[in-house]
XYZ file of C-alpha atoms in Angstrom:
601
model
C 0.000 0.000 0.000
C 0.955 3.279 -0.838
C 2.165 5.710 1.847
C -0.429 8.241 0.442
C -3.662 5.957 0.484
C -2.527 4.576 3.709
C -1.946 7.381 5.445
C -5.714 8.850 4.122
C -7.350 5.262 5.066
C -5.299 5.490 8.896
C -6.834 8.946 9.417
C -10.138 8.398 8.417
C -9.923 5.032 10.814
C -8.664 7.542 13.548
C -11.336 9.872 13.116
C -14.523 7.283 13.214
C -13.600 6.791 16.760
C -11.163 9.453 17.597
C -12.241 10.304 21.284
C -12.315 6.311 22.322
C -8.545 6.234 21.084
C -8.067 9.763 22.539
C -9.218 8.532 26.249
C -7.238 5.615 26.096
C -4.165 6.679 25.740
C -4.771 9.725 28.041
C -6.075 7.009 30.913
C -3.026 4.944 30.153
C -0.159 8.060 30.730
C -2.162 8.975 33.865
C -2.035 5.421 35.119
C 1.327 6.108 34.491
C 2.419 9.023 35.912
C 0.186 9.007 38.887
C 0.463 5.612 39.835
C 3.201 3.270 38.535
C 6.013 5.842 38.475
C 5.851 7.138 41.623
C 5.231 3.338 43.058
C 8.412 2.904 41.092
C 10.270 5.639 42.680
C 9.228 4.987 45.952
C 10.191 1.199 45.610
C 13.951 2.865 44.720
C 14.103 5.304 47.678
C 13.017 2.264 50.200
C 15.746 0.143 48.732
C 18.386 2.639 49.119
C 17.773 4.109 52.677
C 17.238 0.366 53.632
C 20.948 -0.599 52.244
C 22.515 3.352 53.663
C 22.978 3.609 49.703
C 23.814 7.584 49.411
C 23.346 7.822 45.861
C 24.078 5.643 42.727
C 26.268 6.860 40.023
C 28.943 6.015 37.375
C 31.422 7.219 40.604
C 30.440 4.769 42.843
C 29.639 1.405 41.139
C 32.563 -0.077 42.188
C 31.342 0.502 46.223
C 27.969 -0.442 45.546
C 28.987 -3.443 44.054
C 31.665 -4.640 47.115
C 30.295 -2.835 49.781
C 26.164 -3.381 48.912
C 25.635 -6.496 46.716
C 22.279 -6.780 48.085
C 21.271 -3.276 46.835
C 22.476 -4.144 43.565
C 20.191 -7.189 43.113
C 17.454 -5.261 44.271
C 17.812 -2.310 41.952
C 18.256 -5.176 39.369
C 15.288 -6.774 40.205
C 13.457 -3.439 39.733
C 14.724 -2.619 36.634
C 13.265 -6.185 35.728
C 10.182 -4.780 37.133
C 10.362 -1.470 34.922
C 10.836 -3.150 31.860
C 7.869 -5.529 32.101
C 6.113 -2.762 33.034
C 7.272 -0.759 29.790
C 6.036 -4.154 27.591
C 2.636 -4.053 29.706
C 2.150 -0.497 28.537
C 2.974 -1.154 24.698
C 0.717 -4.105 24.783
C -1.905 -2.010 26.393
C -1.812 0.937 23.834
C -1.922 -2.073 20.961
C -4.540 -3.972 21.889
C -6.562 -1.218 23.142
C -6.320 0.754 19.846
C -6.499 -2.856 17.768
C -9.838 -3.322 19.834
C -11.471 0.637 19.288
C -10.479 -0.322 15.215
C -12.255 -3.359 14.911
C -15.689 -1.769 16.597
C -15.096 -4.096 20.408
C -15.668 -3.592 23.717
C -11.988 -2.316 25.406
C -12.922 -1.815 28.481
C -9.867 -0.612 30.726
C -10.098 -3.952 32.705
C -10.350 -5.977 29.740
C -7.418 -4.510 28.285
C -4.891 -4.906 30.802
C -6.042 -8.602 31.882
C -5.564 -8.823 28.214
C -1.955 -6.497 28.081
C -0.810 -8.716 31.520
C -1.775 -12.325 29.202
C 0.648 -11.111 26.314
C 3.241 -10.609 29.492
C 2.909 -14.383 29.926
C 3.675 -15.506 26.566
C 6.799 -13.707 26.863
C 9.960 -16.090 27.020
C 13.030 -15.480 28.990
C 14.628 -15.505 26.088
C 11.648 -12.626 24.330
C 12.669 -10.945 27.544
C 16.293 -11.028 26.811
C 15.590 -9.425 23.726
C 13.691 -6.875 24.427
C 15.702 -5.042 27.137
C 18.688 -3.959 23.801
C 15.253 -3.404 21.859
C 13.645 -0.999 24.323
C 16.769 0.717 25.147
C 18.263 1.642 21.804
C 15.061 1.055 18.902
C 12.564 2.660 20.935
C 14.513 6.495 21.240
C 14.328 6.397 17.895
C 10.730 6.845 17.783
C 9.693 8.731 20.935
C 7.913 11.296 19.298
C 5.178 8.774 19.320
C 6.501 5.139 20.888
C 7.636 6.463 24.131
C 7.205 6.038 28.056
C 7.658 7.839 31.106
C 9.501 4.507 32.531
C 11.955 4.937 29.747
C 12.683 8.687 30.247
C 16.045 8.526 31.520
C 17.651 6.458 28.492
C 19.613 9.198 26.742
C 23.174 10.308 26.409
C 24.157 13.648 28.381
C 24.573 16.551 26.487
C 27.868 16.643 27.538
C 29.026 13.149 26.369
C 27.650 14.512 22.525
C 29.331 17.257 23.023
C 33.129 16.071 23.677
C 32.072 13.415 20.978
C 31.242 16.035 18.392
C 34.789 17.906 18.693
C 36.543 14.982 18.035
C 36.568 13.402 14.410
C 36.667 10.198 14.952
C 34.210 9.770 17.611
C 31.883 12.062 15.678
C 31.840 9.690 12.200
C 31.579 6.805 14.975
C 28.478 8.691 16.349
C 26.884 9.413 13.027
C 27.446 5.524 12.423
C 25.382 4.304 15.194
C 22.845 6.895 14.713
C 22.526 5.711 11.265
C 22.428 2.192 12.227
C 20.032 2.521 14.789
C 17.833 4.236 12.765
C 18.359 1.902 10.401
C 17.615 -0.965 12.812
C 14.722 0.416 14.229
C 12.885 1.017 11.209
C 13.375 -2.709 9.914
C 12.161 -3.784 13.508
C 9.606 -1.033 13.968
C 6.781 -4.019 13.744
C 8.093 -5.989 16.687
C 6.093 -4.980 19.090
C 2.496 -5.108 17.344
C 3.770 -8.489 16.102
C 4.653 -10.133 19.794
C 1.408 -7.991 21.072
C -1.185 -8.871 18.437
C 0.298 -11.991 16.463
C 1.155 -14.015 20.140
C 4.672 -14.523 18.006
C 8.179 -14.773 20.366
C 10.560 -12.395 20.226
C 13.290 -14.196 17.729
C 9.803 -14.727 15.267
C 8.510 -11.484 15.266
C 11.978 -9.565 14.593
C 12.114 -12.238 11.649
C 8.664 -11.298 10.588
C 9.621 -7.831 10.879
C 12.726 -8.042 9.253
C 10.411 -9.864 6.474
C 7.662 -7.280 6.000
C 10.033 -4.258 6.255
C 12.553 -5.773 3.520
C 12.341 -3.403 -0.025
C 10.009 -0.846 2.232
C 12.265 0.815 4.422
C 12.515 3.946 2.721
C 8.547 3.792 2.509
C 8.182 3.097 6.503
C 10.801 5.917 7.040
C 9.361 8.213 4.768
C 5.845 7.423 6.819
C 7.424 8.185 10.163
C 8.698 11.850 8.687
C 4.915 12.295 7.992
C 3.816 12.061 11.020
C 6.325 14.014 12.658
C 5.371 17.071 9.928
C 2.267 16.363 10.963
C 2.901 16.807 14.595
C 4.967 20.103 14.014
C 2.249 21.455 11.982
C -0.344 21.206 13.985
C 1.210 22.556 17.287
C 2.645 25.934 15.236
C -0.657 26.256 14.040
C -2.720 26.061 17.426
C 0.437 27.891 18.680
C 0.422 30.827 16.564
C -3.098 30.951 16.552
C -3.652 31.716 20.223
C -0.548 33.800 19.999
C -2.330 35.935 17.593
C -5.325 36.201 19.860
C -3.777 37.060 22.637
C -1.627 40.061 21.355
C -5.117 40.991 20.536
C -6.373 40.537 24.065
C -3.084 42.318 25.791
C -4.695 45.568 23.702
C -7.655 45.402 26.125
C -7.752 45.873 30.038
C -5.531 43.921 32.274
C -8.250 42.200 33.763
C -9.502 41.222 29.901
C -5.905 40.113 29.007
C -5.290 37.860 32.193
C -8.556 35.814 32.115
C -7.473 35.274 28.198
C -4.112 34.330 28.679
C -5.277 31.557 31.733
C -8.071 30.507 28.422
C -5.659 30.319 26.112
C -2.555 28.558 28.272
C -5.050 25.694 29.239
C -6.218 25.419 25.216
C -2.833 25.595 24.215
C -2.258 23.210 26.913
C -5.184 20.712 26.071
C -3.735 21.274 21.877
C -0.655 20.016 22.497
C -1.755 16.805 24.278
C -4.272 16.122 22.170
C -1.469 16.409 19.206
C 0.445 14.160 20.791
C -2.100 11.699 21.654
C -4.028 11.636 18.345
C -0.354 10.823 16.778
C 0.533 8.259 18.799
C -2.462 6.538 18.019
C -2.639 7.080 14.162
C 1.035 5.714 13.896
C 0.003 2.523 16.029
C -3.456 2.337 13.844
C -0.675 2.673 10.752
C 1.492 -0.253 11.784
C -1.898 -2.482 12.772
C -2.932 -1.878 9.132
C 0.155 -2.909 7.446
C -0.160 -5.940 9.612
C -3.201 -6.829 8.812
C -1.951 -7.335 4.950
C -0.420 -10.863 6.701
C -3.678 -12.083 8.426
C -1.167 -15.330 9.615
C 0.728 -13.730 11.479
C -1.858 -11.962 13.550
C -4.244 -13.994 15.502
C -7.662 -11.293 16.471
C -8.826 -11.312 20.085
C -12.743 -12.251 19.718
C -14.331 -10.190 21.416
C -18.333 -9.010 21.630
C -19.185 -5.754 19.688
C -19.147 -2.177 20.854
C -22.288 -1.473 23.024
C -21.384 1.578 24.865
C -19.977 4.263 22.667
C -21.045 6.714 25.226
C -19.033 5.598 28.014
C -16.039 6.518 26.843
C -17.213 9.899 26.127
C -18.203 10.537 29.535
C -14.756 9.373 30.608
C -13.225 11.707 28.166
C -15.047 14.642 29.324
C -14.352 13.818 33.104
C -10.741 13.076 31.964
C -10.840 17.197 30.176
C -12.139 18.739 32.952
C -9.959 17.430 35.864
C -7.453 18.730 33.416
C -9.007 21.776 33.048
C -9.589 22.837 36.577
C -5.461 21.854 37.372
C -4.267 23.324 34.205
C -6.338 26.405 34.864
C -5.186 26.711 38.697
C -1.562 26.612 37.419
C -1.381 28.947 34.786
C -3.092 31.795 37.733
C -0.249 31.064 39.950
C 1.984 30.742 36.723
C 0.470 34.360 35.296
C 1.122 35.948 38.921
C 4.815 34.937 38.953
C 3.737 32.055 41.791
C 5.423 29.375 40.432
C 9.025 30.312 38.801
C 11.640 31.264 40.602
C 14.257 33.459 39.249
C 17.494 31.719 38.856
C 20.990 32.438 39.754
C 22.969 33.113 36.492
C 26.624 31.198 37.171
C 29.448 31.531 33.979
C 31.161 28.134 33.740
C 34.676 28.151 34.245
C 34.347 31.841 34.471
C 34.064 32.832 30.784
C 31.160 34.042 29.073
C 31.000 33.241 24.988
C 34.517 32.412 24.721
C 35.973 35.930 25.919
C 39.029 34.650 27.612
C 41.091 31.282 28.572
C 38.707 29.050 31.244
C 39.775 29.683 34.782
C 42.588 32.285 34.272
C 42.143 36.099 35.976
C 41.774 38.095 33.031
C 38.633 35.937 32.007
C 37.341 36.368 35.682
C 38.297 40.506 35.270
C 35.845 40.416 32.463
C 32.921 38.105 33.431
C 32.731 40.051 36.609
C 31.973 42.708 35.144
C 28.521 41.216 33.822
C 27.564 40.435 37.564
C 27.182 37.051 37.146
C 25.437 35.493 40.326
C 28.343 33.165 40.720
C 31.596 32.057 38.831
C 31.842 28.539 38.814
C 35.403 27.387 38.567
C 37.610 23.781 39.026
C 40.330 23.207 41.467
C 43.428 20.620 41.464
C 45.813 19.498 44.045
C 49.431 19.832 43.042
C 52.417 17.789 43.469
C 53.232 20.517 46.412
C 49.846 19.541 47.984
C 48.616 23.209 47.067
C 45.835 24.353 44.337
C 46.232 25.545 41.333
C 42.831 26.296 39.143
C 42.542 24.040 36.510
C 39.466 21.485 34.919
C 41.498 19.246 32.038
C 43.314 16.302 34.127
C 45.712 16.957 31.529
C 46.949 19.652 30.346
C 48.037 19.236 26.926
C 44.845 20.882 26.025
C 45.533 24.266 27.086
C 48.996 24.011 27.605
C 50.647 21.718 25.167
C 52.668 20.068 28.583
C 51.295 16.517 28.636
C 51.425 16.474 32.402
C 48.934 16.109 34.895
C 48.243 18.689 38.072
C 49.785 16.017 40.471
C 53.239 15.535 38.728
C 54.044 19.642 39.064
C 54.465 22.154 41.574
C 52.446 25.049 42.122
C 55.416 27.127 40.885
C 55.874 24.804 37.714
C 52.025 25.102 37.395
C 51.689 29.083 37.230
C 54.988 29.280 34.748
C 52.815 27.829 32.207
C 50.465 29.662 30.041
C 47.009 28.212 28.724
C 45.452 29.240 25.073
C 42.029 29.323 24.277
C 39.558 31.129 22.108
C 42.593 33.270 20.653
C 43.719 34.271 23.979
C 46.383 33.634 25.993
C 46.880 33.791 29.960
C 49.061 32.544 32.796
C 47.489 29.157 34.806
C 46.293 30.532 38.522
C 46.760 29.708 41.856
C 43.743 29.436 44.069
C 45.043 31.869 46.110
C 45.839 34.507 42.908
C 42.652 33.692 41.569
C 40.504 34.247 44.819
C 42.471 37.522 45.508
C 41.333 38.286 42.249
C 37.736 37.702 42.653
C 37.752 39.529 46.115
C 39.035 42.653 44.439
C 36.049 42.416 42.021
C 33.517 41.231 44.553
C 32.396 38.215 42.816
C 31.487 35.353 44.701
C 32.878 31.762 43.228
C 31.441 28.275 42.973
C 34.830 26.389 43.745
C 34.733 22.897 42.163
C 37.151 20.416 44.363
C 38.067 17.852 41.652
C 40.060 14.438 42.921
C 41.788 11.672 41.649
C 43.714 8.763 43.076
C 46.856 10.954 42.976
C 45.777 13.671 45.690
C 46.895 13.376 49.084
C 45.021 11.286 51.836
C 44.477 14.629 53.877
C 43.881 17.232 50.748
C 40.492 18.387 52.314
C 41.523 18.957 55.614
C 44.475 21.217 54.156
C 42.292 22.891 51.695
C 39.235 23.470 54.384
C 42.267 24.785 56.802
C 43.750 27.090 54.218
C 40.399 28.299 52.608
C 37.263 28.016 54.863
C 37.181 31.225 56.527
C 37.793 33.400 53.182
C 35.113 31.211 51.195
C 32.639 31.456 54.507
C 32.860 35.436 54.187
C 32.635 35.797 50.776
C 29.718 33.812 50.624
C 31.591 31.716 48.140
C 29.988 27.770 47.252
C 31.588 24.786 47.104
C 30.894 21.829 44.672
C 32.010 18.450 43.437
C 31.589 15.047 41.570
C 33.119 13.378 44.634
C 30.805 12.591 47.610
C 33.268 12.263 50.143
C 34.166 15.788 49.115
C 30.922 16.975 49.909
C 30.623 15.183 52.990
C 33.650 16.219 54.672
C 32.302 20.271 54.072
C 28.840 19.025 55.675
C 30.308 17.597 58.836
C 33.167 19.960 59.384
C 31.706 23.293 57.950
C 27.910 22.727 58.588
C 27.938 27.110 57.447
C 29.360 25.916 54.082
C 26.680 25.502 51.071
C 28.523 22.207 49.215
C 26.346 20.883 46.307
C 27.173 17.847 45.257
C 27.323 16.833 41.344
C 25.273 14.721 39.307
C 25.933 13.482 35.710
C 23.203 11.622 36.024
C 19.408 11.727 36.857
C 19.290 7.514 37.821
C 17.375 7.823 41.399
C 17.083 11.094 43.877
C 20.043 10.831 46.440
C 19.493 10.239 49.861
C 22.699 12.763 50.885
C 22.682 15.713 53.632
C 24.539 17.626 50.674
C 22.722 21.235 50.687
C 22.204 21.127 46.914
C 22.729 19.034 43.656
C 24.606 20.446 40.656
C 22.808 18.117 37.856
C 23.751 17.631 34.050
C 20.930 19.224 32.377
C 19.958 16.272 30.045
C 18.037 14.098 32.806
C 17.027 16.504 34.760
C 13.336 16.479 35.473
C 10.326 18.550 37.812
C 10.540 15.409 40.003
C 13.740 15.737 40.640
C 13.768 19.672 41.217
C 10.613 19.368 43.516
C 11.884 16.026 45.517
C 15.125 18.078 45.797
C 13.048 21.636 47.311
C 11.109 19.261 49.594
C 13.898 18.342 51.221
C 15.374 22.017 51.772
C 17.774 21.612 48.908
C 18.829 23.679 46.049
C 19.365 22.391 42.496
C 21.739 23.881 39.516
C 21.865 22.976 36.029
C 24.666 22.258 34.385
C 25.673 23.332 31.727
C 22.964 25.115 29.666
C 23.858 27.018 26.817
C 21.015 26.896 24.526
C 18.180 29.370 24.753
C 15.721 27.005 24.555
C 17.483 24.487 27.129
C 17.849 28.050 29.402
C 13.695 27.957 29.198
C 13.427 24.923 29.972
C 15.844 24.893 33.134
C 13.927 28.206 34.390
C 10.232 26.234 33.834
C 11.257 23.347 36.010
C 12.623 25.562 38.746
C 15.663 24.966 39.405
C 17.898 27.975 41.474
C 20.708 28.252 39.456
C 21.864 27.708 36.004
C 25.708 26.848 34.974
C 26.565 28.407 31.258
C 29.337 29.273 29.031
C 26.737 31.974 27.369
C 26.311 34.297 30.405
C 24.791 37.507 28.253
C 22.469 35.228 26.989
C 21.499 33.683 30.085
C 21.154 36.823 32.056
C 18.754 38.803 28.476
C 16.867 35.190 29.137
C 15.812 35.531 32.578
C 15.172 39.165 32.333
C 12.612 38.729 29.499
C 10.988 36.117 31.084
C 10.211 37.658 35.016
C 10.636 41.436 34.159
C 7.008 42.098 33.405
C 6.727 40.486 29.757
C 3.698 40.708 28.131
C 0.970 37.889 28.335
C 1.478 36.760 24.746
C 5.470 36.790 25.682
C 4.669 34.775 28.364
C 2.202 32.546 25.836
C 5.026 31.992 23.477
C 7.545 30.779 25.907
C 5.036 28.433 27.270
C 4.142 27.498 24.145
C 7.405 26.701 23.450
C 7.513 24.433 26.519
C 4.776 22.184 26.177
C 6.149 21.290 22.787
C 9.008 19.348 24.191
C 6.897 16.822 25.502
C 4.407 15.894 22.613
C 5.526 12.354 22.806
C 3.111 10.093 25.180
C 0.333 11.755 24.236
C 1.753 14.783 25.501
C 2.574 14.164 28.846
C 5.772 15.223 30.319
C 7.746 12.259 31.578
């Protein structure tokens, strides 16, 4: 079939039923991020306080692993959990929508006795399968195949973006984003297969494989649709209420606030419906081609469709819960009640390459923007003093392919770093906090450690530094905990933020805040992280979209090597924009999470 007549004959399916498929898939992501998510989370935080597990990270696998093998079978054991769960809800969606297309009764309890029955046919070795499948071939399509329970699965910005200036691992990166692209199209049909056709994993990728062979360009080419078809629509419902509400803002205040509040919570209700419509239509898509190999698909029978009008009461109770909470928060949200205005911190104390990271004359000039903080890195030298410095090496800036440990401060500060067609002597903690005394800008001192530092470096650094950082109101953060929890026990006064590359679990530290890469960073995570009296900043933002995004979810501070930028950002979004501003940005948003029928994960 055609990608034009199946496309037309997938809509018109959609439409003949589109609030059933609509509610279903809205029920299924509330189910989801109500219930089973925050079960899930809760499961995590029980296992780690239970086991005195601080945190998990990349930094401490080796400890959890000798020091807490029973924590690591449980977290295992969850994961296991997770990932039947993420099958459940595929097989729910599937058979739910197969069910609404074929004129049955679906009813929610139906369904997921139904969804939990196509758990059981799953093999160990299905199973086996599917956790590679789910982790690398579903990303690929999470503008419509995606789940909350999956939401962490990415690579860190920062990861793509040392990979991208270097050569090789850049043409190795564009090779596994071609082959998994590649991989995920020819295996796109997996899922409905195993869900629908009761075939084992090993079959249905076979089958797959099979019915994608001489089409792939046709079932890519249908997957670009959709997404136009997603962007389309929200720039349309976008611009239209945009358009209104300049209108509005001509009016009275009073007249311009009750329309912005309308139009945030129709925007709102666009988007999700967008996202939700999509998702369906592209599973609706995949059912059809299926059903062009009636063997391999094996039809539920099930009695006919008696009560349309139940799931149009569900839908309209489902639209105006959403309504009245979407309508509370955009008040508060229009009233300045929910953001908080972040701190605006230049990373490694530059701001759009106008100096050499962590030298003086690159702090003389930030400063002068009044950045909130400077956030800069620390070593320990072969001397046992500090000398400001991130690169472990320091061929980088230097051209000496040394390390920090194997010189002494006085080798260290001989030396003279290049970047961004500048050059500038390597500092000395003490040089370089002189120097931000004189120009009255408070630091965010990054303590970074290795194997190589000394067995009492804290206690000499806390003993040299601790009064000086204490008055200037300076912060202190780092990747290592025991860092951190040497300042919390010895300089309670001290605000020590502890960093995060990674959003796996929320930590169960007494650190005062959590510097987190920006990637998986999430509400939860900010709002878990208030609750408990603690701070978050985002590392490192430097798009202006990614700067929105940071300042939506709350957080208090935000790390970036585009300072300017950050600091025109936050002023045009809390000093007094207009409500169609405000609109735009929000608009703007909500369209990063139109996957899931267009709720956040």
């Amino acid at each position: 079939m055609n990608t034009k007549r199946l496309f037309r004959q997938t809509i018109r399916t959609f439409l003949k039923n589109w609030i059933a498929y609509i509610t279903l898939v809205f029920t299924l992501n509330l189910i989801l991020t109500f219930i089973i998510v925050p079960i899930m989370r809760w499961l995590t935080k029980v296992i780690m306080v239970q086991n005195s597990v601080p945190y998990v990270s990349y930094t401490n696998v080796g400890w959890l692993f000798t020091k807490r093998p029973l924590a690591v079978l449980e977290l295992a054991l969850l994961a296991i959990v997770i990932l039947l769960l993420v099958f459940w809800q595929f097989a729910f969606l599937i058979q739910g929508i197969e069910g609404i297309h074929h004129n049955q009764e679906r009813r929610l309890t139906r369904i997921t006795l139904s969804a939990l029955q196509a758990m059981r046919q799953l093999r160990v070795s299905s199973f086996i399968f599917f956790i590679p499948y789910f982790v690398l071939i579903l990303p690929f399509s999470d503008m419509f195949f995606t789940s909350p329970l999956l939401s962490k699965i990415q690579l860190p910005d920062f990861i793509l973006t040392f990979m991208e200036s270097n050569a090789l691992y850049l043409s190795l990166l564009v090779i596994a984003a071609v082959v998994v692209t590649y991989l995920g199209v020819r295996l796109i049909q997996v899922l409905p297969l195993t869900v629908l056709g009761t075939l084992h994993g090993a079959r249905a990728v076979r089958t797959s494989w099979q019915m994608t062979r001489h089409h792939t360009w046709s079932y890519f080419w249908r997957l670009l649709c959709l997404g136009a078809l997603i962007v389309i629509n929200l720039v349309a419902g976008s611009v239209l209420l945009y358009g209104l509400q300049l209108q509005l803002d001509k009016q009275s205040k009073t007249i311009a606030f009750i329309g912005a509040v309308a139009n945030m919570a129709l925007l709102s209700i666009w988007v999700k419906l967008v996202g939700a419509a999509v998702l369906a239509i592209f599973i609706l898509m995949l059912i059809r081609i299926i059903e062009q190999s009636p063997s391999e698909v094996a039809t539920p029978n099930l009695t006919s469709l008696k009560h349309p009008r139940g799931s149009r009461r569900i839908a309209a109770l489902v639209v105006a819960i959403f309504l009245l909470g979407q309508g509370t928060y955009n008040v508060f949200y229009l009233r300045g009640a929910v953001l908080t205005k972040p701190l605006a911190i230049s990373h490694r104390g530059v701001d759009a390459g106008n100096g050499v990271q962590n030298t003086i004359p690159a702090l003389n000039k930030t400063s002068k923007e009044k950045p909130a903080y400077v956030e800069m890195n620390l070593h320990e030298t072969k001397d046992h003093k500090f000398v400001v410095m991130h690169d472990e090496n320091l061929k980088n800036l230097t051209g000496v392919n040394k390390q920090p440990y194997q010189l002494t401060l006085k080798q260290m500060t001989r030396l003279k770093a290049r970047e961004n067609g500048y050059v500038a002597h390597v500092a000395s903690f003490d040089q370089y906090l002189k120097a931000a005394e004189r120009d009255h800008q408070k630091l965010l001192v990054e303590i970074k450690v290795n194997k190589h530092d000394s067995a009492n470096m804290m206690q000499l650094f806390m003993k040299r530094y601790k009064a000086r950082l204490l008055r200037d109101h300076d912060w202190m953060h780092s990747l290592s905990y025991p860092v951190i929890s040497y300042v919390v026990r010895h300089d309670p006064k001290e605000t020590a933020s502890f960093i995060l590359p990674y959003n796996l679990t929320f930590p169960q530290t007494k650190a005062d805040a959590y510097t987190m890469e920006q990637t998986t960073l999430n509400e939860t995570f900010v709002n878990q992280a208030h609750a408990n009296h603690q701070k978050v900043l985002a590392w490192t933002v430097d798009d202006e979209d990614d700067m929105t995004h940071m300042m939506f979810l709350n957080v208090d501070g935000i790390i970036t090597d585009n300072l300017h930028e950050l600091q025109t950002n936050i002023k045009t979004t809390f000093n007094h924009p207009s409500y169609a501003r405000e609109l735009l940005v929000y608009a703007n948003e909500l369209t990063t999470f139109t996957g899931n029928g267009g709720v956040e994960n």
